[in-house]
Coordinates of C-alpha atoms and ligand atoms in Angstrom, one line a residue:
M1 CA -224.3 130.2 -34.5
C2 CA -223.0 126.7 -33.7
G3 CA -222.8 125.4 -30.2
I4 CA -219.8 123.7 -28.7
V5 CA -219.5 121.5 -25.6
G6 CA -216.6 119.8 -24.0
F7 CA -216.0 117.7 -20.9
I8 CA -213.0 116.1 -19.1
G9 CA -213.3 114.4 -15.7
S10 CA -214.2 111.1 -14.0
S11 CA -217.8 110.7 -15.5
E12 CA -218.7 109.4 -18.9
A13 CA -218.5 112.3 -21.3
Y14 CA -221.1 111.3 -23.9
P15 CA -224.3 111.9 -21.8
I16 CA -223.0 115.3 -20.7
L17 CA -222.1 116.2 -24.2
I18 CA -225.5 115.2 -25.7
K19 CA -227.4 117.0 -23.0
G20 CA -225.3 120.1 -23.6
L21 CA -225.9 119.9 -27.3
H22 CA -229.7 119.8 -26.7
R23 CA -229.3 123.0 -24.6
L24 CA -227.3 124.7 -27.3
E25 CA -229.4 123.5 -30.2
Y26 CA -231.0 126.9 -30.5
R27 CA -227.6 128.1 -31.8
G28 CA -227.8 125.9 -34.9
Y29 CA -229.3 122.6 -35.9
D30 CA -228.4 121.6 -39.4
S31 CA -225.9 118.9 -38.3
A32 CA -224.3 117.6 -35.1
G33 CA -221.3 115.5 -33.9
V34 CA -219.3 114.2 -31.0
A35 CA -215.8 112.9 -30.4
M36 CA -214.6 111.0 -27.4
I37 CA -211.3 109.4 -26.5
N38 CA -212.2 105.9 -25.4
P39 CA -210.4 103.8 -22.7
D40 CA -208.3 102.2 -25.4
N41 CA -207.1 105.6 -26.4
R42 CA -209.0 105.7 -29.6
V43 CA -210.6 108.9 -30.9
N44 CA -214.2 107.9 -31.9
V45 CA -215.9 110.6 -34.0
Y46 CA -219.6 110.4 -34.9
K47 CA -221.4 113.0 -36.9
T48 CA -224.6 113.4 -38.9
R49 CA -226.8 115.8 -40.8
G50 CA -229.8 117.0 -38.9
K51 CA -230.6 117.6 -35.3
V52 CA -229.1 116.4 -32.1
A53 CA -231.8 113.7 -31.9
D54 CA -230.6 112.4 -35.3
L55 CA -227.1 112.1 -33.9
E56 CA -228.4 110.2 -30.8
E57 CA -230.1 107.7 -33.1
Y58 CA -227.0 107.4 -35.3
V59 CA -224.7 106.6 -32.3
A60 CA -227.2 104.3 -30.6
D61 CA -225.1 101.1 -31.4
K62 CA -221.7 102.7 -31.3
D63 CA -218.9 102.9 -28.8
V64 CA -219.4 106.2 -26.9
S65 CA -217.2 105.4 -24.0
G66 CA -214.7 107.8 -22.6
T67 CA -214.3 110.5 -20.0
I68 CA -213.0 113.2 -22.3
G69 CA -214.9 114.5 -25.3
I70 CA -216.1 117.4 -27.5
A71 CA -219.4 118.0 -29.3
H72 CA -220.9 120.4 -31.8
T73 CA -224.2 121.5 -33.2
R74 CA -223.8 123.4 -36.5
W75 CA -225.3 126.3 -38.3
A76 CA -223.5 126.1 -41.7
T77 CA -221.3 128.9 -42.9
H78 CA -218.8 127.2 -45.1
G79 CA -220.1 124.1 -46.9
E80 CA -223.6 122.6 -47.1
P81 CA -225.0 120.9 -44.0
N82 CA -224.0 117.2 -44.4
S83 CA -222.1 114.7 -42.3
T84 CA -218.8 115.4 -44.0
N85 CA -218.9 119.1 -43.2
A86 CA -220.3 118.5 -39.7
H87 CA -217.9 118.8 -36.7
P88 CA -215.8 117.5 -35.1
H89 CA -213.1 117.7 -37.8
V90 CA -210.2 115.3 -37.4
S91 CA -206.5 115.5 -38.3
G92 CA -205.1 113.4 -41.1
N93 CA -203.6 110.9 -38.6
G94 CA -206.9 110.6 -36.7
K95 CA -205.4 111.7 -33.4
I96 CA -206.7 115.3 -33.0
A97 CA -210.4 116.2 -33.1
L98 CA -211.6 119.8 -33.1
V99 CA -214.9 121.7 -32.9
H100 CA -215.3 125.3 -33.9
N101 CA -217.7 128.1 -33.7
G102 CA -216.9 131.2 -35.8
T103 CA -215.4 131.8 -39.2
I104 CA -211.8 131.6 -40.4
E105 CA -211.7 134.4 -42.9
N106 CA -208.3 133.5 -44.4
Y107 CA -209.0 129.8 -44.6
A108 CA -208.6 129.6 -48.4
V109 CA -205.0 131.0 -48.2
L110 CA -204.2 128.6 -45.3
K111 CA -205.7 125.7 -47.1
Q112 CA -203.8 126.3 -50.3
A113 CA -200.5 126.5 -48.3
L114 CA -201.3 123.2 -46.7
V115 CA -202.3 121.6 -50.0
N116 CA -198.9 122.8 -51.4
H117 CA -197.4 120.7 -48.6
G118 CA -199.3 117.7 -49.5
V119 CA -202.1 117.9 -46.9
Q120 CA -205.4 116.4 -48.1
F121 CA -208.9 117.7 -47.3
S122 CA -212.3 116.0 -47.3
S123 CA -214.7 118.7 -46.4
D124 CA -215.6 122.3 -47.6
T125 CA -215.2 123.8 -44.2
D126 CA -212.8 126.4 -42.7
T127 CA -212.6 124.2 -39.6
E128 CA -210.9 121.3 -41.3
V129 CA -208.2 123.8 -42.3
L130 CA -207.6 124.6 -38.6
V131 CA -207.3 121.1 -37.4
K132 CA -205.0 120.1 -40.2
L133 CA -202.9 123.3 -39.6
I134 CA -202.5 122.3 -36.0
E135 CA -201.5 118.8 -37.0
Y136 CA -199.0 120.1 -39.6
I137 CA -197.4 122.5 -37.1
K138 CA -197.2 119.9 -34.4
E139 CA -195.6 117.3 -36.7
T140 CA -193.2 119.6 -38.5
T141 CA -192.0 121.5 -35.5
N142 CA -192.2 118.7 -33.0
S143 CA -194.2 120.9 -30.6
S144 CA -196.7 120.1 -28.0
T145 CA -200.4 120.2 -28.8
V146 CA -200.9 123.4 -26.8
D147 CA -198.0 125.1 -28.7
A148 CA -199.2 123.9 -32.0
I149 CA -202.7 125.3 -31.3
R150 CA -201.2 128.6 -30.2
S151 CA -199.1 128.9 -33.3
A152 CA -202.0 128.0 -35.6
L153 CA -204.3 130.5 -34.0
K154 CA -201.8 133.2 -34.4
T155 CA -202.0 132.8 -38.2
V156 CA -205.8 132.8 -38.3
I157 CA -207.9 135.8 -39.2
G158 CA -211.5 135.7 -38.1
A159 CA -213.6 134.6 -35.2
F160 CA -213.2 131.3 -33.3
A161 CA -214.2 129.4 -30.2
I162 CA -212.6 126.0 -30.4
A163 CA -212.3 122.9 -28.3
V164 CA -209.6 120.3 -29.1
I165 CA -208.8 116.8 -27.9
D166 CA -205.7 114.9 -28.9
R167 CA -205.0 111.2 -28.4
D168 CA -201.4 112.0 -27.5
N169 CA -202.8 114.0 -24.4
P170 CA -205.9 112.2 -23.3
D171 CA -205.8 114.0 -20.0
Q172 CA -206.1 117.5 -21.5
L173 CA -209.0 119.3 -23.2
I174 CA -207.8 122.5 -24.8
A175 CA -210.0 125.5 -25.7
A176 CA -209.5 129.0 -27.1
R177 CA -211.5 131.9 -28.2
K178 CA -211.5 135.1 -30.2
S179 CA -214.8 137.0 -30.8
S180 CA -216.9 133.9 -30.3
P181 CA -218.1 133.0 -26.8
L182 CA -216.7 130.3 -24.6
V183 CA -217.4 129.6 -20.9
I184 CA -215.7 127.0 -18.7
G185 CA -217.4 125.3 -15.8
L186 CA -215.4 123.9 -12.8
G187 CA -217.3 121.0 -11.2
E188 CA -216.8 118.3 -8.6
T189 CA -216.3 115.5 -11.1
G190 CA -214.7 117.3 -14.0
S191 CA -214.4 120.5 -16.1
Y192 CA -216.8 121.6 -18.7
L193 CA -216.8 124.0 -21.5
A194 CA -219.6 125.4 -23.7
S195 CA -220.6 128.3 -26.0
D196 CA -222.9 129.6 -23.2
A197 CA -223.5 128.6 -19.6
T198 CA -226.7 126.6 -20.2
P199 CA -225.1 123.2 -20.6
L200 CA -223.1 123.7 -17.3
V201 CA -226.0 124.7 -15.0
E202 CA -226.7 121.3 -13.5
Y203 CA -223.1 120.5 -12.8
T204 CA -221.6 123.7 -11.4
D205 CA -222.1 127.4 -10.6
R206 CA -218.3 128.1 -10.8
V207 CA -217.6 129.5 -14.2
V208 CA -214.8 131.3 -16.1
Y209 CA -215.6 133.4 -19.2
L210 CA -212.6 133.0 -21.5
R211 CA -211.5 136.4 -23.0
D212 CA -210.3 137.1 -26.6
D213 CA -207.0 135.4 -27.5
E214 CA -207.0 133.3 -24.4
L215 CA -206.3 129.5 -24.4
A216 CA -207.5 127.3 -21.6
I217 CA -206.1 123.9 -20.6
L218 CA -208.6 121.8 -18.8
S219 CA -206.7 118.9 -17.2
R220 CA -207.9 115.8 -15.6
H221 CA -205.5 116.2 -12.6
E222 CA -204.4 119.8 -12.6
P223 CA -206.3 123.1 -11.9
L224 CA -207.5 125.1 -14.9
Q225 CA -204.7 126.9 -16.6
V226 CA -205.3 129.9 -18.9
I227 CA -202.6 131.5 -21.1
N228 CA -202.6 134.0 -23.9
L229 CA -201.4 133.1 -27.4
D230 CA -197.9 134.2 -26.5
N231 CA -197.8 131.6 -23.7
E232 CA -198.1 134.1 -20.9
P233 CA -200.3 133.2 -17.9
A234 CA -203.7 135.0 -17.8
N235 CA -205.8 135.8 -14.8
V236 CA -208.5 133.1 -14.0
D237 CA -211.5 134.9 -12.8
I238 CA -214.0 132.4 -11.3
Q239 CA -217.5 133.8 -11.2
T240 CA -220.7 132.5 -9.7
L241 CA -223.4 131.5 -12.3
R242 CA -226.9 132.7 -11.5
M243 CA -229.1 130.4 -13.6
S244 CA -231.4 127.6 -12.7
V245 CA -232.2 124.4 -14.6
S246 CA -235.9 125.1 -14.5
E247 CA -235.3 128.3 -16.5
L248 CA -234.0 126.1 -19.3
E249 CA -236.9 123.7 -19.5
K250 CA -240.3 123.9 -21.2
G251 CA -242.2 123.8 -17.9
G252 CA -245.2 121.9 -19.4
Y253 CA -245.5 124.1 -22.5
P254 CA -245.2 122.3 -25.9
H255 CA -242.6 124.8 -27.1
F256 CA -240.1 127.2 -25.6
M257 CA -241.7 130.0 -27.7
L258 CA -245.1 129.6 -26.0
K259 CA -243.5 129.3 -22.6
E260 CA -241.6 132.5 -23.2
I261 CA -244.6 134.3 -24.4
F262 CA -246.6 133.3 -21.3
E263 CA -243.7 134.0 -19.0
Q264 CA -243.8 137.7 -19.9
P265 CA -245.7 139.0 -16.8
R266 CA -243.0 137.4 -14.6
T267 CA -240.0 138.4 -16.8
L268 CA -241.2 142.0 -16.8
R269 CA -241.6 142.0 -13.0
D270 CA -237.9 140.8 -12.9
C271 CA -236.9 143.5 -15.4
I272 CA -238.6 146.3 -13.4
R273 CA -237.8 145.1 -9.9
G274 CA -235.9 147.7 -7.9
R275 CA -235.8 150.1 -10.8
V276 CA -239.2 151.9 -10.4
V277 CA -238.9 153.3 -6.9
N278 CA -240.1 155.8 -4.4
N279 CA -243.8 155.0 -4.8
N280 CA -243.5 154.9 -8.6
T281 CA -242.2 158.4 -8.8
E282 CA -238.6 157.7 -9.7
I283 CA -236.4 155.5 -11.9
K284 CA -233.2 154.1 -10.5
L285 CA -230.8 152.7 -13.1
S286 CA -227.2 152.6 -12.0
G287 CA -225.9 152.7 -15.6
I288 CA -227.5 156.2 -16.0
M289 CA -226.9 157.5 -12.4
D290 CA -223.2 156.5 -12.5
N291 CA -222.8 158.3 -15.8
A292 CA -224.9 161.3 -15.0
E293 CA -222.5 163.9 -16.5
A294 CA -222.2 161.9 -19.7
F295 CA -226.0 161.9 -20.2
K296 CA -226.3 165.5 -19.2
N297 CA -223.7 166.6 -21.8
V298 CA -224.5 164.0 -24.5
G299 CA -224.3 165.3 -28.1
R300 CA -226.5 162.6 -29.6
I301 CA -227.3 158.9 -29.0
V302 CA -226.8 156.3 -31.6
I303 CA -228.5 152.9 -31.0
V304 CA -227.1 149.8 -32.8
A305 CA -228.8 146.5 -32.9
C306 CA -230.0 143.7 -35.3
G307 CA -233.4 142.1 -36.0
T308 CA -235.9 142.2 -33.1
S309 CA -233.5 144.2 -31.0
W310 CA -233.4 146.8 -33.8
H311 CA -237.1 147.1 -33.7
A312 CA -236.9 147.7 -29.9
A313 CA -234.2 150.3 -30.8
L314 CA -236.7 152.2 -33.0
I315 CA -239.1 152.4 -30.1
G316 CA -236.2 153.4 -27.8
K317 CA -235.4 156.3 -30.2
R318 CA -238.9 157.7 -29.8
L319 CA -238.9 157.2 -26.0
I320 CA -235.5 158.9 -25.5
Q321 CA -236.4 161.8 -27.9
D322 CA -239.8 162.4 -26.4
L323 CA -238.8 162.1 -22.7
G324 CA -235.1 162.9 -22.6
K325 CA -235.0 165.4 -25.5
I326 CA -231.9 164.0 -27.1
A327 CA -231.4 163.5 -30.8
V328 CA -231.3 159.7 -31.4
E329 CA -230.3 157.7 -34.4
V330 CA -230.9 154.0 -34.9
E331 CA -228.6 151.9 -37.1
Y332 CA -228.4 148.3 -38.1
A333 CA -225.2 147.2 -36.4
S334 CA -224.2 145.5 -39.6
E335 CA -224.4 148.7 -41.6
F336 CA -223.0 151.0 -38.9
R337 CA -219.7 149.2 -38.7
Y338 CA -219.1 149.7 -42.5
S339 CA -220.5 153.2 -42.7
N340 CA -217.5 155.1 -41.5
P341 CA -219.7 156.7 -38.8
V342 CA -218.9 160.1 -37.4
L343 CA -218.9 159.9 -33.7
N344 CA -217.8 162.4 -31.1
T345 CA -216.5 161.8 -27.7
N346 CA -219.7 163.2 -26.1
D347 CA -221.9 160.8 -28.2
I348 CA -223.3 157.7 -26.5
V349 CA -223.8 154.5 -28.3
I350 CA -226.5 152.1 -27.0
A351 CA -226.1 148.5 -28.1
I352 CA -229.2 146.3 -27.7
S353 CA -228.8 142.5 -27.8
Q354 CA -230.6 139.6 -26.3
S355 CA -227.7 137.1 -26.6
G356 CA -224.9 139.7 -26.1
E357 CA -223.0 137.7 -28.7
T358 CA -224.3 139.1 -32.1
A359 CA -221.1 139.6 -34.1
D360 CA -222.3 142.7 -36.0
T361 CA -223.4 144.4 -32.8
L362 CA -220.1 143.4 -31.0
A363 CA -218.1 144.8 -33.9
A364 CA -220.2 148.0 -33.9
I365 CA -219.5 148.7 -30.2
K366 CA -215.8 148.0 -30.6
L367 CA -215.7 150.6 -33.4
A368 CA -217.7 153.1 -31.3
R369 CA -215.3 152.7 -28.4
S370 CA -212.3 153.1 -30.7
K371 CA -213.8 156.5 -31.7
G372 CA -214.1 157.5 -28.1
A373 CA -217.9 157.2 -27.6
M374 CA -219.3 155.7 -24.4
V375 CA -221.0 152.4 -25.0
Y376 CA -224.2 151.5 -23.0
G377 CA -225.3 147.9 -23.3
V378 CA -228.9 146.8 -23.1
V379 CA -228.3 143.0 -22.9
N380 CA -230.1 139.9 -21.6
A381 CA -227.3 137.3 -21.3
V382 CA -225.4 138.1 -18.2
G383 CA -221.6 138.1 -18.7
S384 CA -221.9 137.9 -22.5
S385 CA -219.4 139.6 -24.8
I386 CA -221.4 142.7 -25.5
A387 CA -222.1 143.1 -21.8
R388 CA -218.4 142.9 -21.1
E389 CA -217.3 145.1 -24.0
S390 CA -219.7 147.9 -23.0
D391 CA -218.6 150.7 -20.7
T392 CA -221.8 150.4 -18.7
G393 CA -225.4 149.3 -19.2
T394 CA -228.6 147.7 -18.0
Y395 CA -229.4 144.1 -18.1
I396 CA -233.0 143.3 -19.1
H397 CA -233.1 140.3 -16.7
V398 CA -235.8 138.3 -18.5
G399 CA -233.9 135.0 -18.1
P400 CA -232.6 132.7 -20.8
E401 CA -234.5 132.9 -24.1
I402 CA -234.3 129.6 -25.9
G403 CA -237.0 129.9 -28.6
V404 CA -235.3 131.2 -31.7
A405 CA -238.0 133.8 -32.2
S406 CA -237.4 136.6 -29.7
T407 CA -240.4 137.4 -27.6
K408 CA -239.8 138.1 -23.9
A409 CA -236.5 139.8 -24.8
F410 CA -238.3 142.3 -27.0
T411 CA -240.7 143.3 -24.2
G412 CA -237.8 143.4 -21.7
Q413 CA -235.7 145.6 -24.1
V414 CA -238.5 148.1 -24.7
T415 CA -239.3 148.2 -20.9
V416 CA -235.6 148.9 -20.1
L417 CA -235.5 151.6 -22.9
A418 CA -238.6 153.2 -21.4
M419 CA -237.0 153.2 -17.9
M420 CA -233.8 154.6 -19.4
A421 CA -235.8 157.4 -21.2
L422 CA -237.4 158.3 -17.9
A423 CA -234.2 158.3 -16.0
I424 CA -232.5 160.5 -18.6
G425 CA -235.5 162.8 -18.6
Q426 CA -235.3 163.1 -14.8
L427 CA -231.6 163.8 -15.0
R428 CA -231.8 166.4 -17.7
G429 CA -234.9 168.1 -16.2
T430 CA -236.9 167.5 -19.4
L431 CA -239.7 165.8 -17.6
S432 CA -242.0 167.0 -15.0
K433 CA -242.4 165.0 -11.7
E434 CA -246.1 164.4 -12.7
D435 CA -245.3 163.0 -16.1
T436 CA -242.5 160.8 -14.7
A437 CA -245.0 159.5 -12.1
V438 CA -247.6 158.7 -14.7
I439 CA -245.2 156.7 -16.9
A440 CA -243.4 155.1 -14.0
S441 CA -246.7 153.8 -12.6
S442 CA -247.7 152.5 -16.0
I443 CA -244.4 150.6 -16.2
Q444 CA -245.1 149.1 -12.8
K445 CA -248.5 147.9 -14.2
L446 CA -247.1 146.3 -17.3
P447 CA -247.0 142.8 -16.0
D448 CA -250.7 143.0 -15.2
Y449 CA -251.6 144.4 -18.6
I450 CA -249.7 141.5 -20.2
E451 CA -251.4 139.0 -18.0
E452 CA -254.8 140.4 -19.2
T453 CA -253.6 140.4 -22.8
L454 CA -252.5 136.7 -22.6
K455 CA -256.2 135.8 -22.0
L456 CA -256.7 136.5 -25.7
D457 CA -254.8 133.3 -26.5
P458 CA -257.9 131.2 -27.3
L459 CA -259.4 133.9 -29.5
I460 CA -256.1 134.3 -31.4
K461 CA -255.7 130.6 -31.8
E462 CA -259.2 130.4 -33.3
L463 CA -258.4 133.3 -35.6
S464 CA -255.2 131.8 -36.8
Q465 CA -257.1 129.0 -38.5
T466 CA -258.4 131.5 -41.0
Y467 CA -255.0 132.5 -42.1
T468 CA -253.0 129.3 -42.1
Y469 CA -252.7 129.1 -45.9
V470 CA -252.3 132.7 -46.7
H471 CA -249.1 133.5 -48.6
N472 CA -248.6 137.2 -47.7
F473 CA -249.4 139.5 -44.8
L474 CA -249.1 143.2 -44.4
Y475 CA -248.6 144.8 -40.9
L476 CA -249.3 148.5 -40.4
G477 CA -248.7 150.8 -37.4
R478 CA -247.9 154.4 -36.8
G479 CA -245.8 156.4 -34.3
Y480 CA -244.8 154.2 -31.4
N481 CA -246.4 151.2 -33.1
Y482 CA -244.7 151.4 -36.5
P483 CA -241.8 149.3 -35.1
T484 CA -244.4 147.0 -33.5
A485 CA -245.7 146.3 -37.0
L486 CA -242.2 145.5 -38.2
E487 CA -241.8 143.1 -35.2
G488 CA -245.2 141.5 -35.9
A489 CA -244.2 140.9 -39.5
L490 CA -240.8 139.5 -38.5
K491 CA -242.3 137.1 -36.0
L492 CA -244.7 135.7 -38.6
K493 CA -242.2 135.3 -41.4
E494 CA -239.4 133.7 -39.4
I495 CA -241.5 131.0 -37.8
S496 CA -244.3 130.4 -40.4
Y497 CA -242.4 131.1 -43.6
I498 CA -245.3 133.3 -44.7
H499 CA -244.0 136.5 -46.4
A500 CA -245.0 139.5 -44.2
E501 CA -244.1 143.1 -44.6
G502 CA -244.3 145.7 -41.9
Y503 CA -245.0 149.3 -42.9
P504 CA -245.7 152.7 -41.4
A505 CA -249.5 152.9 -42.0
A506 CA -249.4 156.2 -43.8
E507 CA -246.7 155.1 -46.2
M508 CA -249.0 152.4 -47.5
K509 CA -250.5 154.8 -50.0
H510 CA -247.0 155.4 -51.5
G511 CA -246.7 151.9 -52.9
P512 CA -247.8 148.8 -51.0
I513 CA -251.5 149.7 -51.4
A514 CA -251.1 148.3 -54.9
L515 CA -250.8 144.8 -53.3
I516 CA -254.1 145.0 -51.4
D517 CA -256.8 142.5 -52.5
R518 CA -258.8 139.7 -50.9
E519 CA -255.8 137.5 -50.7
L520 CA -253.7 139.9 -48.6
P521 CA -254.7 140.2 -44.9
T522 CA -253.5 143.3 -43.1
V523 CA -252.8 143.5 -39.4
V524 CA -253.2 147.0 -38.1
I525 CA -252.0 148.1 -34.7
A526 CA -254.5 150.8 -33.8
P527 CA -254.6 151.6 -30.1
H528 CA -256.4 154.8 -29.0
D529 CA -253.4 157.2 -29.2
D530 CA -252.6 160.5 -30.9
L531 CA -252.6 159.0 -34.4
Y532 CA -255.8 156.9 -33.9
E533 CA -258.0 158.9 -36.3
K534 CA -255.3 158.7 -39.0
V535 CA -254.9 155.0 -38.6
I536 CA -258.7 154.6 -39.0
S537 CA -258.3 156.3 -42.5
N538 CA -255.6 153.8 -43.3
I539 CA -257.9 150.9 -42.3
Q540 CA -260.7 152.4 -44.5
Q541 CA -258.2 152.5 -47.4
V542 CA -257.5 148.8 -47.1
K543 CA -261.2 147.9 -46.7
A544 CA -262.1 150.0 -49.8
R545 CA -259.8 147.8 -51.8
G546 CA -261.3 144.5 -50.6
G547 CA -258.5 143.7 -48.1
E548 CA -259.2 141.9 -44.8
V549 CA -258.2 143.7 -41.7
I550 CA -257.3 142.3 -38.3
A551 CA -257.1 145.3 -35.9
I552 CA -255.4 145.4 -32.5
V553 CA -257.3 148.1 -30.7
T554 CA -257.8 149.5 -27.2
R555 CA -260.5 147.6 -25.2
G556 CA -263.9 149.2 -25.8
D557 CA -263.1 150.6 -29.2
K558 CA -266.4 151.1 -31.0
T559 CA -265.3 152.7 -34.2
I560 CA -262.8 150.2 -35.6
S561 CA -264.9 147.2 -34.5
G562 CA -267.4 148.5 -37.1
I563 CA -264.9 148.5 -39.9
A564 CA -262.3 145.8 -39.4
D565 CA -263.0 142.1 -40.0
H566 CA -261.5 140.9 -36.8
I567 CA -260.8 142.8 -33.6
I568 CA -258.2 142.0 -30.9
E569 CA -258.8 144.1 -27.8
M570 CA -255.8 145.0 -25.6
P571 CA -256.0 146.8 -22.3
K572 CA -255.7 150.6 -22.3
V573 CA -252.1 151.6 -21.8
I574 CA -250.3 154.9 -22.3
E575 CA -249.0 155.4 -25.8
Q576 CA -245.3 155.2 -24.9
L577 CA -245.8 151.6 -23.5
S578 CA -248.4 150.4 -26.0
P579 CA -245.8 148.5 -28.2
I580 CA -245.0 146.2 -25.2
V581 CA -248.6 145.2 -24.8
A582 CA -249.5 145.1 -28.5
A583 CA -246.5 142.8 -29.1
I584 CA -248.3 140.0 -27.2
P585 CA -251.2 139.3 -29.7
L586 CA -248.7 139.5 -32.5
Q587 CA -246.5 136.9 -30.9
L588 CA -249.5 134.6 -30.3
L589 CA -250.8 135.1 -33.9
A590 CA -247.4 134.2 -35.4
Y591 CA -247.1 131.2 -33.0
H592 CA -250.5 129.7 -33.7
I593 CA -250.3 130.2 -37.5
A594 CA -246.9 128.5 -37.6
I595 CA -248.2 125.6 -35.4
K596 CA -251.2 125.1 -37.7
K597 CA -248.8 125.0 -40.6
G598 CA -246.8 122.3 -38.8
C599 CA -243.6 124.4 -38.5
N600 CA -241.0 123.9 -35.9
V601 CA -241.4 127.2 -34.1
D602 CA -238.5 126.7 -31.7
M603 CA -236.1 125.9 -34.5
P604 CA -237.2 127.6 -37.7
R605 CA -235.3 126.6 -40.8
N606 CA -232.1 128.4 -41.7
L607 CA -232.1 130.4 -38.4
A608 CA -230.0 130.3 -35.3
K609 CA -230.5 132.2 -32.1
S610 CA -227.1 133.6 -31.6
V611 CA -225.6 135.1 -34.8
T612 CA -221.9 135.1 -34.0
V613 CA -220.9 135.3 -37.6
E614 CA -221.0 138.3 -40.0
Ligands
LIG701 C1 -235.9 137.5 -34.2 C2 -234.6 137.4 -33.6 C3 -233.4 138.0 -34.3 C4 -232.5 138.7 -33.2 C5 -231.3 139.2 -33.8 C6 -230.4 140.0 -32.8 O1 -236.9 136.9 -33.5 O2 -234.5 136.8 -32.6 O3 -233.8 138.9 -35.3 O4 -233.3 139.7 -32.6 O5 -230.5 138.2 -34.4 O6 -230.0 139.1 -31.8 P1 -229.5 139.7 -30.4 O7 -230.6 140.4 -29.8 O8 -229.1 138.5 -29.6 O9 -228.3 140.6 -30.7

């Protein structure tokens, strides 16, 4: 939700800021802006509605000089997306410019107090309140910019990552965070900051992840200084960034989403590497091994997540229950945090998150920890807030996911959950050596299965033409593939804007069956598993009412091919892992339908990749 970038050094700031904004555009893209202090010590602020490319066009003939600057790409929370509400926001005297990611919850109270002191506002944003509060404190108390920012932040309730420049201190870029991510890069020709590490990769691999309630002073001539809001020095922990520029580019694909779909054989190899060991007879996950007693004595497991990660959680629940024989509950993180959950100290909370920054999931794990439960993170973004707030965990290691629709993260999450379930089963003695070996060998083969499944792309592309102008879709699945149906429906609706509903196939007869007619295609995930015969009955029920069926079946299936209108054949894979393979045709179907409709699949309307607000 919103991306911020900053630079101070000896190079021109603008090209660095714009390139950084492009990298962060997945976080929000309804408006964008930049501010630089030029060599004449003037703060030039440019902002516009729309994407970063619109901003570039807008500033084409303007003065963008300066070696210090900040920039922002917005996902609106307060105030509609327009150039007035876009960031940076500027103090009344035009000296201070500020960009912000997060939400100031008490902004209305602060704004009223400032209005009572004669301060004027031009936007509807919570951010303008913050910059005007800093200005007010600075002027009325005659304090330094840093002290004014510290004082202002102490009065703020909510989440923030901010970057500030001030004409009175053109050699300092100031940043601070609470519950919204911020990473600082230390390079040869200057210091950088951004909402995540992607804008820093080509300049440095030396990074510092700012912690909550810390304020960083990036100076032109001094080393990085980090203090807390009480002005006490904080530890500066310089880490090495492991990310390459090529991971952040489209690599010849027209969209990140397609690249990420096709990357899945490799990303799953990375995810599995070193974890399925001993000739595919054992799983080695340090997060489980180092906490063996906790998993042996666990009362129950609660998995918290949002969106696609929540769908992965539903599959994880079945895996852990089946293989580890532990009672598992799955909760939307946003509901969990307000449900006054009963947690015991022998419960384990698993948090699943691609970005590692989802505000609801982060709040859920903070709550879980406050109640004494151990938190296990299943996260993609290395060093992210959820990874750091968890007691232990397993990274999915699928590399940066840029397309807003999650694809490779989903398959990585389910693969990690399968490995966790096996490791827990081994540990608790609930799984025979033979069963472990069968599932572990299948995990090892997943990249090959996916490679085969990707060959369906031309067929699915062709099929997508039939459904471009449909208004509604139904997705059905049972058992392990009920969550796959939910995920297929989510993929379609978020990128093509076609309404799609996922349902457990057998539940259809309790209501949704009333919707079925020639206008409503149904996608059925029907691999050859324990519930196969029952799913065939569900398909018959749809066909009997004139509905069209697209069935995802195990290769060689003869029965369903005689009933369904379209067949997509996936390789034969054990039931527990079938959602990982079945997800691929669903991702491709959503992608091709959205492309045919002319939708921007990498940046669907109203969405942002990293949901760092409630
Ligand atoms: C859907 C999608 C979202 C995310 C959700 C959670 O394609 O990407 O539903 O899955 O916002 O995000 P993370 O996993 O980053 O916590």
